[in-house]
Coordinates of C-alpha atoms in Angstrom, one line a residue:
Chain M
M1 CA 5.7 22.3 8.6
N2 CA 8.4 19.8 8.2
Q3 CA 7.2 16.2 8.9
R4 CA 9.9 15.7 11.5
Q5 CA 8.2 18.4 13.6
H6 CA 4.9 16.6 13.8
P7 CA 4.0 15.2 17.2
R8 CA 4.4 11.5 17.0
H9 CA 3.4 8.7 19.3
E10 CA 6.2 7.9 21.6
E11 CA 6.0 4.2 22.2
P12 CA 9.3 2.4 22.5
R13 CA 10.6 1.1 19.2
P14 CA 12.7 -1.9 18.5
A15 CA 15.8 0.1 17.7
D16 CA 15.3 2.2 20.8
A17 CA 15.2 -0.8 23.1
P18 CA 18.3 -1.9 24.7
P19 CA 20.1 -4.6 22.7
G20 CA 19.2 -7.3 25.3
G21 CA 18.4 -7.9 28.9
S22 CA 20.0 -10.7 30.8
P23 CA 20.5 -13.8 28.6
A24 CA 18.5 -15.9 31.1
G25 CA 15.6 -13.4 30.9
N26 CA 15.7 -13.4 27.2
L27 CA 15.6 -17.2 27.1
D28 CA 12.6 -17.3 29.5
T29 CA 10.8 -14.8 27.4
L30 CA 11.5 -16.7 24.2
R31 CA 10.3 -20.0 25.8
Q32 CA 7.1 -18.3 27.0
Q33 CA 6.5 -16.8 23.6
A34 CA 7.1 -20.2 22.0
A35 CA 4.7 -21.9 24.3
A36 CA 2.0 -19.3 23.7
L37 CA 2.5 -19.6 20.0
R38 CA 2.2 -23.4 20.1
A39 CA -1.0 -23.2 22.1
A40 CA -2.5 -20.6 19.8
A41 CA -1.4 -22.4 16.7
D42 CA -2.7 -25.7 17.7
A43 CA -6.1 -24.3 18.5
A44 CA -6.2 -22.3 15.2
I45 CA -5.0 -25.2 13.1
A46 CA -7.7 -27.5 14.6
H47 CA -10.3 -24.9 14.1
A48 CA -9.3 -24.4 10.4
L49 CA -9.2 -28.1 9.7
S50 CA -12.5 -28.8 11.2
A51 CA -14.0 -27.8 7.9
N52 CA -13.6 -29.8 4.7
S53 CA -10.4 -28.6 3.1
Q54 CA -11.2 -29.8 -0.4
D55 CA -14.5 -27.9 -0.4
F56 CA -12.8 -24.8 1.0
N57 CA -10.0 -24.9 -1.6
A58 CA -12.5 -25.3 -4.4
A59 CA -14.7 -22.4 -3.1
M60 CA -11.6 -20.2 -2.9
R61 CA -11.6 -19.8 -6.7
Q62 CA -11.6 -16.1 -7.7
E63 CA -12.3 -14.5 -11.1
G64 CA -9.2 -12.7 -12.1
G65 CA -7.5 -9.8 -10.3
Q66 CA -4.7 -7.3 -10.6
Chain X
M1 CA -13.6 32.0 -19.8
T2 CA -10.1 32.4 -18.6
P3 CA -9.1 30.3 -15.6
S4 CA -8.2 32.5 -12.7
P5 CA -6.0 31.3 -10.0
N6 CA -6.9 32.4 -6.6
P7 CA -6.3 36.1 -6.6
K8 CA -4.6 36.1 -3.3
P9 CA -3.8 33.5 -0.7
P10 CA -7.0 32.9 1.3
P11 CA -6.7 33.2 5.0
H12 CA -6.6 29.5 5.7
A13 CA -5.2 28.1 2.6
P14 CA -2.0 26.0 2.8
H15 CA 1.0 28.3 2.8
A16 CA 3.9 26.1 3.5
P17 CA 4.5 23.2 1.2
H18 CA 6.9 20.6 2.4
A19 CA 10.3 21.8 1.4
P20 CA 12.1 18.7 0.1
R21 CA 15.7 18.5 1.0
R22 CA 18.5 17.5 -1.2
G23 CA 16.2 17.2 -4.2
G24 CA 14.0 14.4 -2.7
V25 CA 10.4 14.5 -1.8
P26 CA 8.9 12.9 1.3
K27 CA 8.1 9.3 0.4
L28 CA 4.4 9.3 1.1
L29 CA 2.8 5.9 1.2
G30 CA -0.4 4.4 0.0
A31 CA -1.7 1.0 -1.0
D32 CA -4.5 -0.8 -2.9
V33 CA -5.0 -4.2 -1.6
E34 CA -7.4 -6.8 -3.1
L35 CA -8.8 -9.4 -0.8
G36 CA -9.7 -12.9 -1.8
N37 CA -13.4 -13.1 -1.0
L38 CA -15.9 -16.0 -1.3
M39 CA -19.2 -17.3 0.0
L40 CA -19.3 -20.7 1.5
G41 CA -22.5 -22.8 1.3
V42 CA -23.6 -21.9 -2.2
N43 CA -22.4 -22.6 -5.7
L44 CA -22.7 -20.0 -8.4
P45 CA -21.9 -20.4 -12.1
N46 CA -19.1 -17.8 -12.0
G47 CA -18.0 -18.3 -8.5
T48 CA -19.0 -16.5 -5.4
G49 CA -16.4 -13.7 -5.4
A50 CA -18.8 -11.0 -6.8
A51 CA -21.6 -11.8 -4.4
A52 CA -19.2 -11.8 -1.5
A53 CA -17.5 -8.6 -2.5
R54 CA -20.7 -6.7 -2.9
A55 CA -22.1 -8.0 0.4
L56 CA -18.9 -6.7 2.1
L57 CA -18.9 -3.4 0.4
R58 CA -22.6 -2.8 1.3
E59 CA -21.6 -2.9 5.0
I60 CA -19.0 -0.2 4.8
D61 CA -20.0 3.4 5.1
G62 CA -18.5 6.0 2.8
L63 CA -19.2 8.8 0.3
P64 CA -20.7 9.5 -2.2
L65 CA -23.9 7.7 -1.4
A66 CA -25.4 7.5 -4.8
S67 CA -24.7 4.9 -7.5
A68 CA -21.0 5.5 -7.0
W69 CA -19.8 4.2 -10.3
A70 CA -16.4 5.2 -11.3
S71 CA -15.8 7.6 -14.1
R72 CA -12.0 7.2 -14.1
S73 CA -9.7 5.2 -12.0
G74 CA -9.8 6.6 -8.4
T75 CA -12.9 8.8 -8.7
A76 CA -16.1 8.0 -6.9
T77 CA -19.0 9.8 -8.3
A78 CA -22.7 10.0 -7.9
S79 CA -23.2 11.2 -11.5
N80 CA -25.5 9.1 -13.7
L81 CA -23.3 9.9 -16.6
A82 CA -20.4 7.9 -15.2
V83 CA -19.1 4.8 -17.0
F84 CA -19.1 1.4 -15.4
N85 CA -15.6 0.2 -14.7
P86 CA -15.3 -3.4 -13.5
Q87 CA -11.9 -2.6 -12.0
D88 CA -13.3 0.3 -10.0
W89 CA -16.9 -0.2 -8.9
G90 CA -18.8 1.4 -6.0
R91 CA -15.8 3.3 -4.6
K92 CA -16.6 5.0 -1.3
Y93 CA -14.3 7.3 0.6
Q94 CA -14.2 6.9 4.3
T95 CA -15.3 9.6 6.6
T96 CA -13.4 7.8 9.4
N97 CA -9.8 7.7 8.2
G98 CA -9.8 9.2 4.6
G99 CA -9.1 5.9 2.9
C100 CA -11.5 4.2 0.5
V101 CA -13.0 0.9 -0.5
Y102 CA -14.3 -0.4 -3.8
I103 CA -14.7 -3.5 -5.9
D104 CA -12.0 -4.5 -8.4
L105 CA -12.7 -7.5 -10.6
D106 CA -14.9 -9.1 -7.9
H107 CA -12.4 -8.4 -5.1
L108 CA -13.1 -6.0 -2.2
E109 CA -10.2 -3.6 -2.4
L110 CA -8.9 -1.6 0.5
C111 CA -7.0 1.6 0.2
P112 CA -5.6 3.1 3.4
P113 CA -5.2 6.8 3.6
E114 CA -2.0 8.5 2.6
T115 CA 0.7 8.3 5.3
L116 CA 4.2 9.6 5.7
S117 CA 5.8 6.9 7.9
A118 CA 6.0 3.1 7.4
R119 CA 4.7 2.6 10.9
D120 CA 1.7 4.8 10.3
H121 CA 1.1 2.9 7.0
A122 CA 1.2 -0.4 8.8
A123 CA -1.3 0.9 11.4
A124 CA -3.6 2.4 8.8
F125 CA -3.5 -0.9 6.8
H126 CA -4.5 -2.9 9.8
A127 CA -7.2 -0.4 10.6
M128 CA -8.6 -1.0 7.1
L129 CA -8.6 -4.7 7.8
R130 CA -10.6 -4.1 11.0
I131 CA -13.1 -2.1 9.0
A132 CA -13.4 -4.9 6.5
R133 CA -13.7 -7.5 9.3
T134 CA -16.5 -5.6 10.9
A135 CA -18.2 -5.5 7.5
Q136 CA -17.7 -9.2 7.2
R137 CA -19.3 -9.9 10.5
S138 CA -22.3 -7.6 9.7
A139 CA -22.7 -9.2 6.3
N140 CA -22.6 -12.7 7.7
A141 CA -25.2 -11.8 10.3
R142 CA -27.6 -11.0 7.5
L143 CA -27.1 -14.3 5.6
P144 CA -29.3 -17.3 6.0
D145 CA -28.0 -20.2 8.0
G146 CA -25.5 -22.2 6.0
L147 CA -24.0 -19.3 4.1
R148 CA -20.9 -17.6 5.2
I149 CA -18.6 -15.0 3.6
V150 CA -14.9 -15.5 4.0
A151 CA -12.2 -12.9 3.2
V152 CA -8.6 -13.7 2.9
V153 CA -5.7 -11.2 2.9
N154 CA -3.6 -13.1 0.4
N155 CA -2.7 -12.9 -3.3
N156 CA -3.6 -16.2 -5.0
D157 CA -6.4 -18.7 -5.1
A158 CA -4.5 -21.8 -6.3
H159 CA -6.7 -21.9 -9.3
G160 CA -4.4 -19.8 -11.5
H161 CA -5.5 -16.4 -10.3
S162 CA -3.4 -13.8 -8.6
Y163 CA -4.7 -10.5 -7.1
G164 CA -2.7 -7.6 -6.0
S165 CA -1.4 -5.9 -2.9
H166 CA 0.0 -2.8 -4.5
L167 CA 2.3 -0.4 -2.7
N168 CA 2.3 3.2 -3.8
V169 CA 5.1 5.6 -3.1
L170 CA 5.4 9.3 -3.9
I171 CA 8.5 10.2 -5.9
T172 CA 9.6 13.2 -7.9
R173 CA 8.8 13.4 -11.6
P174 CA 12.5 13.5 -12.5
C175 CA 13.0 10.2 -10.6
W176 CA 10.1 8.7 -12.5
N177 CA 11.6 9.9 -15.8
N178 CA 15.0 8.4 -14.9
L179 CA 13.3 5.1 -14.0
F180 CA 11.2 4.7 -17.1
Q181 CA 12.4 7.1 -19.7
R182 CA 16.1 7.9 -19.3
R183 CA 18.2 5.5 -17.3
M184 CA 17.4 1.9 -17.6
H185 CA 19.9 0.9 -15.0
Y186 CA 17.9 2.8 -12.4
L187 CA 14.9 0.5 -13.2
L188 CA 17.1 -2.6 -13.1
Y189 CA 18.5 -1.5 -9.7
L190 CA 15.0 -1.2 -8.4
A191 CA 13.9 -4.5 -9.9
S192 CA 16.9 -6.3 -8.4
Y193 CA 16.1 -4.8 -5.0
Q194 CA 12.5 -5.9 -5.2
V195 CA 13.4 -9.4 -6.2
S196 CA 15.9 -9.9 -3.4
S197 CA 13.5 -8.3 -0.8
I198 CA 11.2 -11.3 -0.9
V199 CA 13.3 -12.7 1.9
F200 CA 11.4 -10.4 4.3
A201 CA 8.4 -9.3 2.2
G202 CA 7.0 -12.6 1.1
Q203 CA 3.9 -14.0 2.8
G204 CA 4.8 -17.6 1.9
K205 CA 2.7 -20.0 -0.1
V206 CA 2.1 -23.7 -0.3
G207 CA 2.9 -24.9 -3.8
A208 CA 3.7 -23.2 -7.1
D209 CA 1.4 -21.6 -9.6
N210 CA 1.1 -20.4 -13.2
G211 CA 3.0 -23.3 -14.7
T212 CA 6.2 -22.7 -12.7
P213 CA 8.3 -25.6 -11.4
R214 CA 6.7 -27.6 -8.7
A215 CA 7.5 -26.6 -5.1
T216 CA 6.3 -27.4 -1.7
F217 CA 6.6 -24.0 -0.1
V218 CA 7.7 -20.7 -1.7
L219 CA 8.6 -17.3 -0.3
S220 CA 6.5 -15.1 -2.5
Q221 CA 2.8 -15.4 -3.4
R222 CA 3.2 -13.2 -6.4
A223 CA 6.6 -14.1 -8.0
D224 CA 5.0 -17.0 -9.9
F225 CA 2.8 -14.5 -11.8
F226 CA 5.4 -12.0 -13.0
E227 CA 6.4 -12.4 -16.7
C228 CA 8.1 -9.2 -17.9
L229 CA 10.4 -6.5 -16.6
T230 CA 8.3 -3.4 -17.0
G231 CA 4.9 -2.3 -18.4
S232 CA 1.7 -0.6 -17.3
Q233 CA -0.5 -3.6 -17.3
T234 CA -1.5 -5.3 -14.0
T235 CA -3.9 -8.2 -14.8
Y236 CA -1.8 -10.1 -17.3
H237 CA 1.8 -10.5 -18.3
R238 CA 2.6 -8.7 -15.1
P239 CA 5.7 -6.5 -14.9
L240 CA 8.2 -6.5 -12.0
V241 CA 8.3 -2.7 -12.2
N242 CA 4.9 -1.3 -13.1
S243 CA 5.0 1.9 -15.2
R244 CA 1.4 3.1 -14.7
D245 CA 1.8 6.8 -14.6
E246 CA -1.0 8.1 -12.4
A247 CA 0.3 10.6 -9.9
L248 CA -3.1 11.4 -8.3
C249 CA -1.8 14.9 -7.8
G250 CA -4.3 17.0 -9.7
D251 CA -4.7 17.6 -13.4
Y252 CA -1.8 18.1 -15.8
T253 CA -1.7 21.6 -17.0
A254 CA 1.0 23.8 -18.4
I255 CA 1.0 25.5 -15.0
P256 CA 3.8 24.1 -12.8
G257 CA 2.2 22.1 -10.0
P258 CA 2.1 18.8 -8.2
A259 CA 0.9 16.9 -11.3
S260 CA 3.9 17.9 -13.3
D261 CA 6.5 17.7 -10.5
L262 CA 5.4 14.6 -8.6
A263 CA 4.8 11.0 -9.5
R264 CA 3.6 7.8 -7.8
L265 CA 5.4 4.5 -8.1
H266 CA 2.8 1.8 -8.3
C267 CA 4.6 -1.3 -7.1
I268 CA 2.6 -4.4 -7.9
F269 CA 5.1 -7.0 -7.1
Y270 CA 4.7 -7.4 -3.4
D271 CA 2.5 -9.8 -1.3
A272 CA 0.0 -8.7 1.3
N273 CA 1.7 -8.8 4.7
L274 CA 0.1 -9.1 8.1
C275 CA 3.1 -9.1 10.4
P276 CA 3.7 -5.4 11.3
A277 CA 7.5 -5.8 11.1
A278 CA 7.2 -7.2 7.6
I279 CA 5.0 -4.3 6.6
V280 CA 7.4 -1.7 8.1
L281 CA 10.3 -3.4 6.3
K282 CA 8.5 -3.7 3.0
T283 CA 7.4 -0.1 3.0
G284 CA 10.2 1.6 5.0
V285 CA 13.0 0.1 3.1
M286 CA 11.3 0.9 -0.2
Q287 CA 11.1 4.5 0.9
I288 CA 14.9 4.5 1.6
I289 CA 15.8 2.7 -1.7
L290 CA 13.6 5.1 -3.7
S291 CA 15.2 8.1 -1.9
L292 CA 18.6 6.6 -2.9
I293 CA 17.5 6.2 -6.5
E294 CA 16.0 9.7 -6.5
A295 CA 19.4 11.0 -5.5
G296 CA 21.2 9.0 -8.2
Q297 CA 23.3 7.1 -5.6
I298 CA 23.1 3.7 -7.2
H299 CA 25.7 1.0 -7.8
T300 CA 25.3 -1.0 -11.0
D301 CA 27.1 -3.9 -9.3
R302 CA 23.8 -4.7 -7.6
I303 CA 22.0 -5.4 -10.9
L304 CA 20.8 -8.9 -11.6
E305 CA 21.4 -10.3 -15.1
D306 CA 17.8 -11.7 -15.2
P307 CA 15.6 -10.3 -12.4
L308 CA 12.5 -12.2 -13.6
E309 CA 14.1 -15.7 -13.6
T310 CA 15.8 -14.9 -10.3
A311 CA 12.5 -13.9 -8.7
L312 CA 11.2 -17.3 -9.4
R313 CA 14.3 -19.2 -8.3
W314 CA 14.8 -17.3 -5.1
S315 CA 11.1 -17.5 -4.3
H316 CA 11.2 -21.3 -4.7
D317 CA 14.1 -21.7 -2.3
P318 CA 13.1 -21.0 1.3
H319 CA 16.5 -22.2 2.4
L320 CA 17.9 -19.0 0.8
Q321 CA 20.9 -20.8 -0.8
T322 CA 20.2 -20.3 -4.5
R323 CA 22.6 -18.1 -6.3
A324 CA 21.9 -15.8 -9.2
R325 CA 24.2 -14.0 -11.6
L326 CA 24.8 -10.3 -11.4
L327 CA 25.6 -8.2 -14.5
N328 CA 29.2 -8.0 -13.2
G329 CA 29.5 -11.8 -13.4
Q330 CA 29.3 -12.5 -9.7
H331 CA 26.9 -15.1 -8.3
V332 CA 25.0 -14.1 -5.2
T333 CA 22.2 -15.3 -2.9
A334 CA 19.3 -13.1 -2.2
L335 CA 20.8 -12.4 1.2
D336 CA 24.1 -11.5 -0.3
L337 CA 22.4 -9.0 -2.6
Q338 CA 20.2 -7.6 0.2
R339 CA 23.3 -7.0 2.3
R340 CA 24.8 -4.9 -0.5
F341 CA 21.6 -2.9 -0.8
F342 CA 21.7 -2.5 3.0
D343 CA 25.3 -1.2 2.8
D344 CA 24.3 1.3 0.1
A345 CA 21.3 2.4 2.2
T346 CA 23.3 2.7 5.4
R347 CA 25.9 5.0 3.8
F348 CA 23.0 7.1 2.2
V349 CA 21.1 7.4 5.5
E350 CA 24.3 8.2 7.5
R351 CA 25.0 11.1 5.1
G352 CA 21.5 12.5 5.8
G353 CA 20.0 11.4 2.5
C354 CA 16.7 10.4 4.1
D355 CA 16.5 13.3 6.5
G356 CA 13.1 14.9 6.1
I357 CA 11.9 12.5 3.5
V358 CA 11.8 9.1 5.3
P359 CA 10.6 9.1 8.9
D360 CA 12.4 6.8 11.2
A361 CA 14.9 5.8 8.6
R362 CA 17.6 4.8 11.2
D363 CA 15.1 2.6 13.0
I364 CA 14.1 0.9 9.7
L365 CA 17.7 0.3 8.9
A366 CA 18.3 -1.3 12.3
L367 CA 15.3 -3.6 11.8
W368 CA 16.4 -4.4 8.3
G369 CA 20.0 -5.2 9.3
D370 CA 19.0 -7.3 12.2
T371 CA 16.6 -9.3 10.1
L372 CA 19.2 -10.0 7.5
D373 CA 21.6 -11.1 10.2
K374 CA 19.1 -13.5 11.6
L375 CA 18.2 -14.9 8.2
A376 CA 21.9 -15.4 7.4
A377 CA 22.3 -17.3 10.7
H378 CA 19.3 -19.4 9.8
N379 CA 17.7 -18.2 13.1
L380 CA 14.2 -18.6 11.9
A381 CA 12.8 -19.0 15.4
A382 CA 13.8 -15.4 16.1
L383 CA 12.0 -14.2 13.0
T384 CA 8.8 -16.1 13.6
P385 CA 7.3 -13.0 15.2
R386 CA 8.5 -10.7 12.5
L387 CA 8.1 -12.2 9.0
D388 CA 4.9 -13.7 7.5
W389 CA 6.6 -16.4 5.5
V390 CA 8.5 -17.6 8.5
L391 CA 5.5 -17.6 10.8
K392 CA 3.4 -19.4 8.2
L393 CA 6.1 -22.0 7.6
S394 CA 6.4 -22.7 11.3
L395 CA 2.6 -23.2 11.6
L396 CA 2.5 -25.5 8.6
Q397 CA 5.5 -27.5 10.0
R398 CA 3.6 -27.7 13.3
A399 CA 0.5 -29.1 11.5
L400 CA 2.7 -31.7 9.8
Q401 CA 4.2 -32.8 13.1
Q402 CA 0.8 -33.2 14.7
R403 CA -0.8 -34.9 11.8
P404 CA 1.6 -37.4 10.3
E405 CA -1.0 -38.4 7.7
L406 CA -0.5 -35.0 6.0
N407 CA 2.1 -34.0 3.6
W408 CA 2.9 -30.9 1.6
T409 CA 0.5 -31.8 -1.2
S410 CA -2.4 -32.5 1.1
P411 CA -5.4 -30.2 0.6
E412 CA -5.3 -29.5 4.3
L413 CA -1.9 -27.8 3.9
K414 CA -3.3 -25.5 1.2
H415 CA -6.3 -24.9 3.4
L416 CA -4.0 -23.8 6.2
D417 CA -2.1 -21.6 3.8
F418 CA -5.4 -19.8 3.0
S419 CA -6.4 -19.8 6.7
Y420 CA -3.3 -18.0 7.8
A421 CA -4.7 -14.8 6.4
S422 CA -8.4 -15.4 6.8
L423 CA -9.7 -12.0 8.0
D424 CA -12.1 -13.3 10.6
D425 CA -10.4 -16.2 12.3
G426 CA -7.0 -16.6 10.6
L427 CA -4.0 -18.3 12.1
F428 CA -2.1 -15.0 12.0
W429 CA -4.6 -13.3 14.4
A430 CA -4.5 -16.2 16.7
C431 CA -0.8 -15.9 17.0
Q432 CA -1.0 -12.2 17.4
Q433 CA -3.5 -12.5 20.2
S434 CA -1.1 -14.9 22.0
G435 CA 1.6 -12.3 22.0
A436 CA 3.7 -14.1 19.5
V437 CA 3.8 -11.4 16.9
D438 CA 6.3 -8.5 17.1
P439 CA 4.3 -5.2 16.9
A440 CA 7.4 -3.4 15.6
G441 CA 6.3 -0.1 17.1
V442 CA 2.9 -0.4 15.4
T443 CA 0.8 0.1 18.5
E444 CA -2.8 -1.1 19.2
E445 CA -3.6 2.6 20.0
R446 CA -2.4 3.7 16.6
I447 CA -4.4 1.1 14.8
Q448 CA -7.5 2.0 16.7
H449 CA -6.8 5.6 16.0
F450 CA -6.8 5.0 12.2
T451 CA -10.1 3.1 12.4
R452 CA -11.6 6.5 13.5
E453 CA -9.3 9.2 12.3
P454 CA -7.2 10.2 9.3
P455 CA -3.5 10.9 9.4
D456 CA -3.1 14.6 10.3
N457 CA 0.1 15.1 8.3
T458 CA -1.2 14.5 4.8
R459 CA -4.1 15.7 2.6
A460 CA -6.2 12.8 4.0
W461 CA -7.0 15.0 7.0
T462 CA -8.6 17.8 4.9
R463 CA -10.4 15.3 2.6
T464 CA -11.9 13.6 5.6
A465 CA -12.8 16.8 7.4
L466 CA -14.7 18.1 4.3
L467 CA -16.6 14.8 3.8
R468 CA -17.6 14.9 7.4
L469 CA -19.0 18.4 6.9
A470 CA -21.0 17.6 3.9
E471 CA -24.8 17.3 4.1
P472 CA -26.4 14.2 2.7
G473 CA -26.5 14.2 -1.1
T474 CA -24.1 17.1 -1.5
V475 CA -21.0 15.1 -2.5
D476 CA -21.0 14.8 -6.2
S477 CA -17.6 13.1 -6.6
V478 CA -14.5 12.3 -4.6
D479 CA -11.1 11.4 -5.6
W480 CA -7.7 11.3 -3.8
D481 CA -6.9 14.8 -5.1
S482 CA -10.3 16.6 -5.4
I483 CA -13.9 16.7 -4.1
T484 CA -16.8 18.2 -5.9
F485 CA -19.8 19.3 -3.9
R486 CA -23.3 20.1 -5.3
L487 CA -24.6 23.1 -3.3
R488 CA -27.3 25.7 -3.4
D489 CA -26.5 29.4 -3.9
T490 CA -28.1 32.0 -1.7
D491 CA -30.6 32.6 -4.5
G492 CA -31.4 29.0 -4.7
W493 CA -29.5 28.1 -7.8
S494 CA -27.6 24.8 -7.9
K495 CA -23.8 25.1 -8.1
R496 CA -20.8 22.9 -8.0
R497 CA -17.7 23.7 -6.0
T498 CA -14.6 21.7 -6.5
V499 CA -11.8 21.7 -4.0
S500 CA -8.5 20.6 -5.4
L501 CA -6.1 18.7 -3.2
P502 CA -3.3 18.2 -5.7
S503 CA -0.3 17.8 -3.3
P504 CA -0.7 14.8 -1.0
L505 CA 1.9 16.5 1.3
E506 CA -0.3 19.6 1.8
F507 CA -3.7 20.3 3.2
T508 CA -2.5 18.8 6.5
R509 CA -4.3 19.4 9.8
P510 CA -2.0 22.2 10.9
Q511 CA -2.5 23.9 7.5
T512 CA -6.3 23.8 7.3
E513 CA -7.8 23.1 10.7
A514 CA -8.4 26.8 11.3
A515 CA -10.7 27.0 8.4
F516 CA -12.9 24.2 9.9
Q517 CA -12.8 25.8 13.3
G518 CA -13.6 29.3 12.0
G519 CA -16.2 28.4 9.3
S520 CA -19.9 28.0 9.6
G521 CA -21.0 25.3 7.3
L522 CA -19.4 23.7 4.2
D523 CA -19.9 26.7 1.9
N524 CA -18.1 29.0 4.4
V525 CA -15.3 26.6 5.0
L526 CA -14.8 26.3 1.2
D527 CA -14.6 30.1 1.1
L528 CA -12.0 30.1 3.8
L529 CA -10.0 27.4 2.0
G530 CA -9.9 29.6 -1.0
V531 CA -12.1 27.4 -3.2
P532 CA -13.7 29.4 -6.1
E533 CA -17.3 30.4 -5.5
R534 CA -18.5 28.0 -8.2
D535 CA -16.9 25.8 -10.8
R536 CA -16.5 27.2 -14.2
P537 CA -18.5 25.5 -17.0
L538 CA -16.3 22.9 -18.6
S539 CA -16.7 24.2 -22.1
S540 CA -13.8 24.6 -24.4
P541 CA -10.2 24.9 -23.3
T542 CA -8.8 28.3 -23.1
W543 CA -5.3 29.6 -23.7
T544 CA -3.4 32.3 -21.8
A545 CA 0.2 33.1 -22.2
A546 CA 0.8 32.7 -18.5
Q547 CA -1.1 29.5 -18.0
G548 CA -1.2 27.7 -21.3
W549 CA -4.1 25.4 -22.1
A550 CA -6.3 24.7 -19.2
L551 CA -9.5 22.9 -18.6
S552 CA -9.3 22.6 -14.8
S553 CA -11.9 24.7 -13.0
T554 CA -9.7 25.2 -10.0
A555 CA -6.2 26.4 -9.8
C556 CA -3.2 25.0 -8.0
P557 CA -2.8 26.3 -4.5
A558 CA -1.1 29.7 -4.6
S559 CA 1.5 28.3 -2.3
W560 CA 2.7 25.6 -4.6
Q561 CA 6.4 25.6 -5.3
P562 CA 8.0 22.9 -7.4
P563 CA 10.5 20.8 -5.5
E564 CA 14.1 21.6 -6.1
Q565 CA 15.5 18.9 -8.4
P566 CA 19.3 18.8 -8.9
N567 CA 18.9 15.7 -11.0
S568 CA 16.0 17.1 -13.1
N569 CA 18.2 17.9 -16.0
P570 CA 21.2 15.7 -15.8
N571 CA 22.6 17.0 -19.1
P572 CA 21.9 20.7 -19.0
H573 CA 24.3 21.4 -21.9

């Protein structure tokens, strides 16, 4: 069987999506995404830095690798 | 004893190998990704990596169940005769998705199952991360208070060590020969492509390593550690284009078969990515570029005069302004060069060069072109959901804004760099949960699917189905391309039966499922798959005029046909 005949999931893909909705709609979406990202980032940064960074960085030491 | 190929095609044996078009072979994908792992709350003389890796591995189910020491790279075996290999310890193949896990130099290493499409690869990789995260939580639950295992999906420890996130791509043997034995400009073309692709494939890193010039933020975690153009080594003097020749397509024999007609490019240059779009770009564009190289459609005007030095200079310039000299004397930025590769690829894809060998090639091209456009326009805000280095940079800049006492050399910045890819509570996942990461067509459903099931369009499906069928203690060894079972004959004698899975493109679900539905028990399914009743004793090699020297106890599938290769003999006369 050729791989192109395989049943595939059919979720919309970036290239299938229309090139853009209304400019205002896009802007609103981008603003919402940015606000969500800022909130998530702030919480995650605060959580990470609640530990001692120097201790963490020292403990990160690995022994070799490929 | 003379090796005997299957006398006739068994009823459920694979019959229809993928028929490569235009001389190419489907660009099947795999990976071997080492995690940074450590244990907080304890100091050990040689670090905590080994203890953390073993605790993580212990929590992941897989086969075989016994000592599982590796006898050769890739093989998990229960045999007591096996040899300890510090780069391949405790390998277990997954009965969930067909991938495997093991310990490589104190790192937990994750190998997703073989997939055909870049999106499936991204989904399978994220599924492996979820399996590892579940193991991490189980392991931490067993630890005393005050101890905690951390796993990081990155490639450096800021103490001078780098560890790999290797990408594996199936190519034809003639393509391999051209790259490494016949046509040096093919290798240089590939090296130049890889070096310029860090503009979308880098994870980003705070600071420089390995004695390279100081830097605040670099694009590539790995570029600082690459010191030569080509070679087979991976742990020192790392090469941009790795020449390890390990096809994982069965044993080499004089009989034409996958091992002599296929090869695996083991690309060790890339960073670990988490953004699905970055993974799709890294793997999908590599599939296209290798198809193009395989077809011999390359332009020497893309070749960098010094790919190694350029990798470092471009990595150390997140503004993407640094120029490097091409062999033709022109000076270009990484984006300039990427655009030229994009043009080559677009023409190739439009002519049908990727048809049947790179799924979704046009989608990948569209994503690639749009990403290059946005990078050229310095529109990083639009790429935050798409590229790891851009997302990480935006998070670090946010931290610097909020905490004016910090600067790029503060330990807190390096800590955040590590925390971006921390498996359990990393910044990346916080951003993803907020909806700020572009899924790029890699759906939650597909990721969940690959935590439970193998791909159905590669040999991973049959490998997994066989492992699920095995009774406890009957799996003697497992590799990507074979499984040996230890079974009992009807008269009670012990026997070994080895099923060979030499072509990763065969033994798909449509090809073998009937055997599993029609068989009653493992022995019967092996019969239906055409596996010899018992392995031949591995005594001395035998010679036959038809087959040459052979040690293998099992033959190539009767259906195997070598791919057509118009470039296989470029100078026939």
